[in-house]
Short mmCIF file of C-alpha atoms and ligand atoms in Angstrom, two decimals:
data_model
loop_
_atom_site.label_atom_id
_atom_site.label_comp_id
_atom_site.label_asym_id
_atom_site.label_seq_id
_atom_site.Cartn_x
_atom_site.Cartn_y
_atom_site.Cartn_z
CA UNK S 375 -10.55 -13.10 -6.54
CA UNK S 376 -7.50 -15.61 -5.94
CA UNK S 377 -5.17 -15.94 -3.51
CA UNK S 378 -1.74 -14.77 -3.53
CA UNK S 379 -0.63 -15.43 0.04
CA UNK S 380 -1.75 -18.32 1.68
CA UNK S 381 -0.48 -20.16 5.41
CA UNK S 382 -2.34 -23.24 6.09
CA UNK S 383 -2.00 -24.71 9.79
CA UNK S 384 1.99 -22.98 9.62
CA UNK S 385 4.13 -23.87 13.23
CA UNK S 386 7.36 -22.33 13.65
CA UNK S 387 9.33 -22.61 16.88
CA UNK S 388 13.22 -21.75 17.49
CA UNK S 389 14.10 -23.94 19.91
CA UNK S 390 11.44 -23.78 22.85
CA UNK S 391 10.13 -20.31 21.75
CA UNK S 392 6.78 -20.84 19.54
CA UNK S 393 6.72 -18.00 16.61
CA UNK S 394 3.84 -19.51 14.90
CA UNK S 395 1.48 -21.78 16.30
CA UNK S 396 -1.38 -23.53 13.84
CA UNK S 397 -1.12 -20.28 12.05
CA UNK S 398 -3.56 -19.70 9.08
CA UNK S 399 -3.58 -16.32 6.97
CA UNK S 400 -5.00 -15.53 3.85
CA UNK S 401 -4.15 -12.63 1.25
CA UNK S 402 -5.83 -12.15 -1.60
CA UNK S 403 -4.47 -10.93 -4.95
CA UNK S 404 -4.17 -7.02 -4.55
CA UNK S 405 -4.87 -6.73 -1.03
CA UNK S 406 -2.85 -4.69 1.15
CA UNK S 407 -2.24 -5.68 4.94
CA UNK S 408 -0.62 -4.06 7.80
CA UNK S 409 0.65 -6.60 10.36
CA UNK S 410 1.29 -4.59 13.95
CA UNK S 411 2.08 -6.88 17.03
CA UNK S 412 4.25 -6.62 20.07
CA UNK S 413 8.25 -6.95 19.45
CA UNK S 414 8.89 -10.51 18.89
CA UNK S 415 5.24 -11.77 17.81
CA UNK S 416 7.12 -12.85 14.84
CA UNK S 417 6.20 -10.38 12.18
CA UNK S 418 9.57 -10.34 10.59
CA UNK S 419 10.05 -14.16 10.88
CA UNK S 420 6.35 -14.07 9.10
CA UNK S 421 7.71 -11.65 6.08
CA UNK S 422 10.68 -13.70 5.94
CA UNK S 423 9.42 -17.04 5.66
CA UNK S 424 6.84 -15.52 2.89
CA UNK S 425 10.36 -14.29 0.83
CA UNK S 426 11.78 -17.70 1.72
CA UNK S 427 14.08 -16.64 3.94
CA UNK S 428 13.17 -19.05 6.74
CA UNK S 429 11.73 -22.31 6.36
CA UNK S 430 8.99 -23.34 8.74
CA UNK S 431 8.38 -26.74 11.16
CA UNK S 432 5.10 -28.00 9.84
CA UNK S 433 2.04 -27.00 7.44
CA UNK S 434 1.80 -25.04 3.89
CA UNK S 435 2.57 -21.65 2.67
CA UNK S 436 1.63 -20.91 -0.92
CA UNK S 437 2.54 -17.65 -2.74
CA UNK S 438 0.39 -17.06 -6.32
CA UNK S 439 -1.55 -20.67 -5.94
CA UNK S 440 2.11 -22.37 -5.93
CA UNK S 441 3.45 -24.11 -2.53
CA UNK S 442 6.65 -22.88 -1.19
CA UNK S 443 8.41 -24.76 0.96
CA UNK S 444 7.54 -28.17 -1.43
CA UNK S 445 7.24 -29.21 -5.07
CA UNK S 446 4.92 -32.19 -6.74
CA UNK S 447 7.39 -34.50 -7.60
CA UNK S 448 4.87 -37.28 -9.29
CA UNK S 449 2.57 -38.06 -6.71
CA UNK S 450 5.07 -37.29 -3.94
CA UNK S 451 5.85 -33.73 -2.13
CA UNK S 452 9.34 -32.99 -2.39
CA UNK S 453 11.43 -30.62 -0.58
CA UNK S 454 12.06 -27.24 -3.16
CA UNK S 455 14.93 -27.23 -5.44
CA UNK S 456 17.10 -24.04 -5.22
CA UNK S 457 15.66 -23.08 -8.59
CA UNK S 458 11.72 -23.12 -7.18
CA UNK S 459 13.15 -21.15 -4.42
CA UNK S 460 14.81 -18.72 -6.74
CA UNK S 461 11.68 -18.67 -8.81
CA UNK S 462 9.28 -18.21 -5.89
CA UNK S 463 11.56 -15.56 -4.52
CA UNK S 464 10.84 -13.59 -7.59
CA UNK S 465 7.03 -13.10 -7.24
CA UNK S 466 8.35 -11.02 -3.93
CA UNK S 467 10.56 -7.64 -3.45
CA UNK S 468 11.36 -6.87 0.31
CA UNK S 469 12.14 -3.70 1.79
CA UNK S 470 13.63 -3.78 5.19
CA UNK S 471 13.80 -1.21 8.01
CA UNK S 472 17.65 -0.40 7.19
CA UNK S 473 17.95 -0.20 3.58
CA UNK S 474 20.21 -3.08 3.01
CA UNK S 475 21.39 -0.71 -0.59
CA UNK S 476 25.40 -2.47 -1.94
CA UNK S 477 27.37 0.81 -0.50
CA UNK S 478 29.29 0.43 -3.63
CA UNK S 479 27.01 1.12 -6.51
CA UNK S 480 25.16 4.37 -7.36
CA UNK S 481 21.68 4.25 -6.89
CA UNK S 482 21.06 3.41 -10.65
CA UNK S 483 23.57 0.42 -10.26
CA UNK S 484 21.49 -1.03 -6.97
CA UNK S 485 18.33 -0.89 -9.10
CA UNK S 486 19.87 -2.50 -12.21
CA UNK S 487 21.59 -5.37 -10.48
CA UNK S 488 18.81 -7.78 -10.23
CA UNK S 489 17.28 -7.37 -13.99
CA UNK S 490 21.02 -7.37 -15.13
CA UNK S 491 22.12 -10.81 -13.26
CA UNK S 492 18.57 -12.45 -12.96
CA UNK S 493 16.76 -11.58 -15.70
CA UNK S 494 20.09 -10.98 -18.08
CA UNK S 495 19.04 -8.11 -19.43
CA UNK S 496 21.72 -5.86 -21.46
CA UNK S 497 22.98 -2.79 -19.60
CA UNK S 498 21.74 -0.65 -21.86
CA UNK S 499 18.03 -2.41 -20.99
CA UNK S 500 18.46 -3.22 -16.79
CA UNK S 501 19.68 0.68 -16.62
CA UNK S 502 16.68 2.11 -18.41
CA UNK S 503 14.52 -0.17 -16.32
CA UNK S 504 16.17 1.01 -13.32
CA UNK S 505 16.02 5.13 -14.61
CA UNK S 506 12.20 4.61 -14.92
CA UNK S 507 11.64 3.20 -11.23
CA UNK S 508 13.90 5.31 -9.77
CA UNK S 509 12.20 8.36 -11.95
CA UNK S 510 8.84 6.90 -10.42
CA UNK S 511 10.24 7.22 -6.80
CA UNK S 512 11.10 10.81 -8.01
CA UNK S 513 14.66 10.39 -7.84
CA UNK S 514 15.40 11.18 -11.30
CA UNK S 515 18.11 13.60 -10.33
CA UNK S 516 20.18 10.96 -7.95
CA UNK S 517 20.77 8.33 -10.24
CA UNK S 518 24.68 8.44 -10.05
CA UNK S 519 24.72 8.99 -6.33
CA UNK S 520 26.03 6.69 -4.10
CA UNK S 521 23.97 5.44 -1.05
CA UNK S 522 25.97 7.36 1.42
CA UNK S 523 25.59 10.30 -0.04
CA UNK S 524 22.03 9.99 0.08
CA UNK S 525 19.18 10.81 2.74
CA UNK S 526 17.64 8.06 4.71
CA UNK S 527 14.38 8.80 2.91
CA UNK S 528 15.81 8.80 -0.62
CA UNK S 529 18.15 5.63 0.10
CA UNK S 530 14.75 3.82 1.20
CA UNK S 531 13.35 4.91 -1.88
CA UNK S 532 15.79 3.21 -3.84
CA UNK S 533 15.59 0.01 -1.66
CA UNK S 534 11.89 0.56 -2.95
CA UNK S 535 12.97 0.89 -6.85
CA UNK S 536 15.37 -2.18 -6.23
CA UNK S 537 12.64 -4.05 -4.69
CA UNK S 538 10.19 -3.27 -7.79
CA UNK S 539 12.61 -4.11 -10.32
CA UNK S 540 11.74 -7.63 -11.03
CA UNK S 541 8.03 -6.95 -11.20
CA UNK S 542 7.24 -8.89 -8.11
CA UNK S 543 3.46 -9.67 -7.62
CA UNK S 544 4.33 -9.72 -4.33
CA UNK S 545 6.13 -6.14 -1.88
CA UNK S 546 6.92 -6.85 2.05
CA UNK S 547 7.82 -3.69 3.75
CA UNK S 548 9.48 -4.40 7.23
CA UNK S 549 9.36 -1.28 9.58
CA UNK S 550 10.62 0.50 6.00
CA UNK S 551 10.01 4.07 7.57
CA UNK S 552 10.71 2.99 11.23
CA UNK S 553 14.49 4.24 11.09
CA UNK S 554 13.53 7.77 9.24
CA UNK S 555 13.85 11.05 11.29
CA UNK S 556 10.28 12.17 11.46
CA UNK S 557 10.24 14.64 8.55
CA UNK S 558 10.94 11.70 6.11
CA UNK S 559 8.58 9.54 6.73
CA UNK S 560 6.20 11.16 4.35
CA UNK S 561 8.09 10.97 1.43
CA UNK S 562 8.55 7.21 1.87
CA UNK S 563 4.99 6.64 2.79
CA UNK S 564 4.39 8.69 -0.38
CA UNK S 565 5.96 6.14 -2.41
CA UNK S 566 4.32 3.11 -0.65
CA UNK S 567 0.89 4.26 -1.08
CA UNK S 568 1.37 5.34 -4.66
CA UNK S 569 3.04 1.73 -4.96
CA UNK S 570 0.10 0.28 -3.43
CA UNK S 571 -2.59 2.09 -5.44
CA UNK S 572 -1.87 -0.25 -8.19
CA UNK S 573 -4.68 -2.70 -8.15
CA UNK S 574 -2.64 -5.82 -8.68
CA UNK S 575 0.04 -5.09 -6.79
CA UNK S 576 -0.14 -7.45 -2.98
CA UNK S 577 1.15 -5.29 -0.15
CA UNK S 578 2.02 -6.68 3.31
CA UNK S 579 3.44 -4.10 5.23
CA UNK S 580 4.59 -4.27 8.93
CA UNK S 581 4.71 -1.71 11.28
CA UNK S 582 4.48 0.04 14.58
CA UNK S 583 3.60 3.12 12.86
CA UNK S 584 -0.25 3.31 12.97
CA UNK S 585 -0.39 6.53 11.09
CA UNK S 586 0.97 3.98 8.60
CA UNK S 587 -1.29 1.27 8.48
CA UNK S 588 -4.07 3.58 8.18
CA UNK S 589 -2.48 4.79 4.83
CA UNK S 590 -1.41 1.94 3.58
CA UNK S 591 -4.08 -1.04 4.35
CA UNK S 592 -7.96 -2.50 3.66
CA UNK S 593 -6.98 -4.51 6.43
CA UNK S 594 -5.11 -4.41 9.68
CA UNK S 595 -3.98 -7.94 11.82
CA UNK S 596 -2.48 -7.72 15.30
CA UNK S 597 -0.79 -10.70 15.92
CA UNK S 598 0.81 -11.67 19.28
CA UNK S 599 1.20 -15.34 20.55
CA UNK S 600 1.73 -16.77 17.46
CA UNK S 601 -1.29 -16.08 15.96
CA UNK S 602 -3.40 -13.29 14.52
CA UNK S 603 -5.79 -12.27 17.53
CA UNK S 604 -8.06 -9.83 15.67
CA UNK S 605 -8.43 -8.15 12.69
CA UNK S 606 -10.56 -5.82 10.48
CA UNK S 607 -10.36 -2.32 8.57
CA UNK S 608 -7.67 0.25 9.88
CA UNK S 609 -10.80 2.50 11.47
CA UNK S 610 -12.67 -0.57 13.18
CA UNK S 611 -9.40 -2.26 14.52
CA UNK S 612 -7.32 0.71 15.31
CA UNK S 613 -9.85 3.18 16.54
CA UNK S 614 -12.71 0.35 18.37
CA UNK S 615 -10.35 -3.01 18.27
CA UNK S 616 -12.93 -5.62 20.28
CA UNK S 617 -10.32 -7.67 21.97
CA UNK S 618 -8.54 -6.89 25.31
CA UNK S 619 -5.15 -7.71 23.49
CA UNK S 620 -5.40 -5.45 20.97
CA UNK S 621 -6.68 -2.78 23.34
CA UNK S 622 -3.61 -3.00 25.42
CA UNK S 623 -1.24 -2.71 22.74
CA UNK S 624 -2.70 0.11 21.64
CA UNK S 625 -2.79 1.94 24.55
CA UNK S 626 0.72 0.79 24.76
CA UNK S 627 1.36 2.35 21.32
CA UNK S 628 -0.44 5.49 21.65
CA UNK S 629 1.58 6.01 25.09
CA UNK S 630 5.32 5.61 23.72
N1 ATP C 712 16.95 -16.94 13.34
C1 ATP C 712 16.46 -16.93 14.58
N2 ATP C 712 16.92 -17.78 15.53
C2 ATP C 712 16.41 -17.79 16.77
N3 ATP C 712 15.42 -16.99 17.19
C3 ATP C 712 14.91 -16.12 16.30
C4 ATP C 712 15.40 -16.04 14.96
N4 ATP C 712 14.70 -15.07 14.30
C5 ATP C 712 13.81 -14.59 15.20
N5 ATP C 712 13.93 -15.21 16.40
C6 ATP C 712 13.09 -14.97 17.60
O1 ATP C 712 11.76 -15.10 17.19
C7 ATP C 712 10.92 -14.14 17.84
C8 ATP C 712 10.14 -13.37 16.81
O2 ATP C 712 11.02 -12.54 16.09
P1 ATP C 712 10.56 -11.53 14.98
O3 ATP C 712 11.78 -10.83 14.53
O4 ATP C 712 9.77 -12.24 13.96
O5 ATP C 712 9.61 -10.56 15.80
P2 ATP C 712 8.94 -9.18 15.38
O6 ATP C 712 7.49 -9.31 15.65
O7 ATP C 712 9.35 -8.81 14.01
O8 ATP C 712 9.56 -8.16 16.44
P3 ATP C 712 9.98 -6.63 16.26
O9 ATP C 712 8.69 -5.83 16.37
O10 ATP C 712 10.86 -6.35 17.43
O11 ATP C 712 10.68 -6.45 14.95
C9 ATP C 712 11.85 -13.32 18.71
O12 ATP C 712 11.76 -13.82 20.02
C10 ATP C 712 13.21 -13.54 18.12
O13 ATP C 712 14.21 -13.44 19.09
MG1 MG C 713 10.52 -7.28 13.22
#
């Protein structure tokens, strides 16, 4: 089995406030992790800096065996161009708590964009790409709808579709059902674990839903204090978690 995320020894602070500290994390190819923490243990700073979004202070992230934040320039580490960025970038797809869909396209022209300007595919081919993702997200019927004319569960589902569309090895799901009402959540979670039943296919997803790393993961981390404090499979960790930590913010959970 190979890696496909890796942090070695990874420090992030902004300003005084340490996100990171020393942190190491491995993910191998086809794995899929849920990441629950308290609010601000850096779990979005974590997904972001894996899409490239944020740089970090000190050590080494690789995605698919390849460093991120640095290229070999001869025998020397360089910082990344803005084309290894772009090319790491697209070994990931995203998927964020508030859809994040362009108001002004339909949902077929949200999943086309990226295969139409990145990959400069025809129309003809980025719409038939998109038809068949958003078909797989069973929204076969909404293709010329607008986002806002859309329910929050079938707008995240396109988010999904948009995220697929460049094949990323790679899918980061940030709180994606956290903003549904209630009865939604299912159909999104749906979609996720069908997503994540392909073998190949590296999931990270965070949450404070636990009902959704159970469905989702092999493997659950809680992370608080800039580190991950304890982790293990969804039953062990979330139903007889060992450390004090984790107990607490469970209870905490289970409470709200
Ligand atoms: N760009 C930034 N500049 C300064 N501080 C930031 C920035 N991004 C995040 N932070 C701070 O870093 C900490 C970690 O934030 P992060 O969003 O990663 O937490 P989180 O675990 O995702 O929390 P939540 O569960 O509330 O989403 C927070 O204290 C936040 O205020
Ligand atoms: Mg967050």
């Amino acid at each position: 089995m190979t890696e496909m995320i890796t942090f070695e020894n990874v420090c992030k602070s902004f300003g005084k406030t340490v996100i990171l500290n020393d942190f190491n994390f491995r993910v191998m190819r086809g794995e899929k992790v849920a990441i629950i923490g308290p609010s601000g243990s850096g779990k979005s700073t974590l997904l972001r800096i894996i899409m490239a979004l944020q740089d970090i202070d000190h050590g080494k992230v690789s995605i698919d065996g390849k460093p991120l934040w640095e290229v070999n320039h001869g025998r020397h580490l360089v910082k990344p161009t803005r084309r290894h960025l772009r090319d790491m970038r697209s070994l990931v797809g995203m998927v964020f708590q508030n859809f994040n869909l362009f108001p002004n396209l339909t949902a077929l022209g949200n999943v086309a964009a990226a295969p139409r300007h990145v990959l400069g595919l025809s129309k003809k081919e980025s719409e038939a790409r998109a038809a068949a993702l958003l078909a797989q997200v069973g929204l076969s019927e909404k293709l010329s709808n607008y986002p806002s004319t859309l329910s929050g569960g079938q707008q995240q589902r396109v988010a999904i579709a948009r995220a697929m569309a460049l094949e990323p090895k790679v899918m980061l799901f940030d709180e994606a059902t956290s903003a549904l009402d209630p009865e939604l959540v299912g159909e999104v979670l749906g979609v996720m674990r069908d997503l994540a039943s392909a073998r190949d296919l590296t999931v990270l997803v965070v949450t404070h839903q636990m009902g959704v790393a159970r469905a989702i993961a092999d493997r659950v981390c809680f992370m608080e204090g800039g580190c991950v404090v304890e982790e293990g499979g969804p039953e062990a960790l979330l139903s007889q978690p060992k450390n004090e930590r984790t107990r607490a913010f469970l209870r905490a959970v289970h409470l709200a």
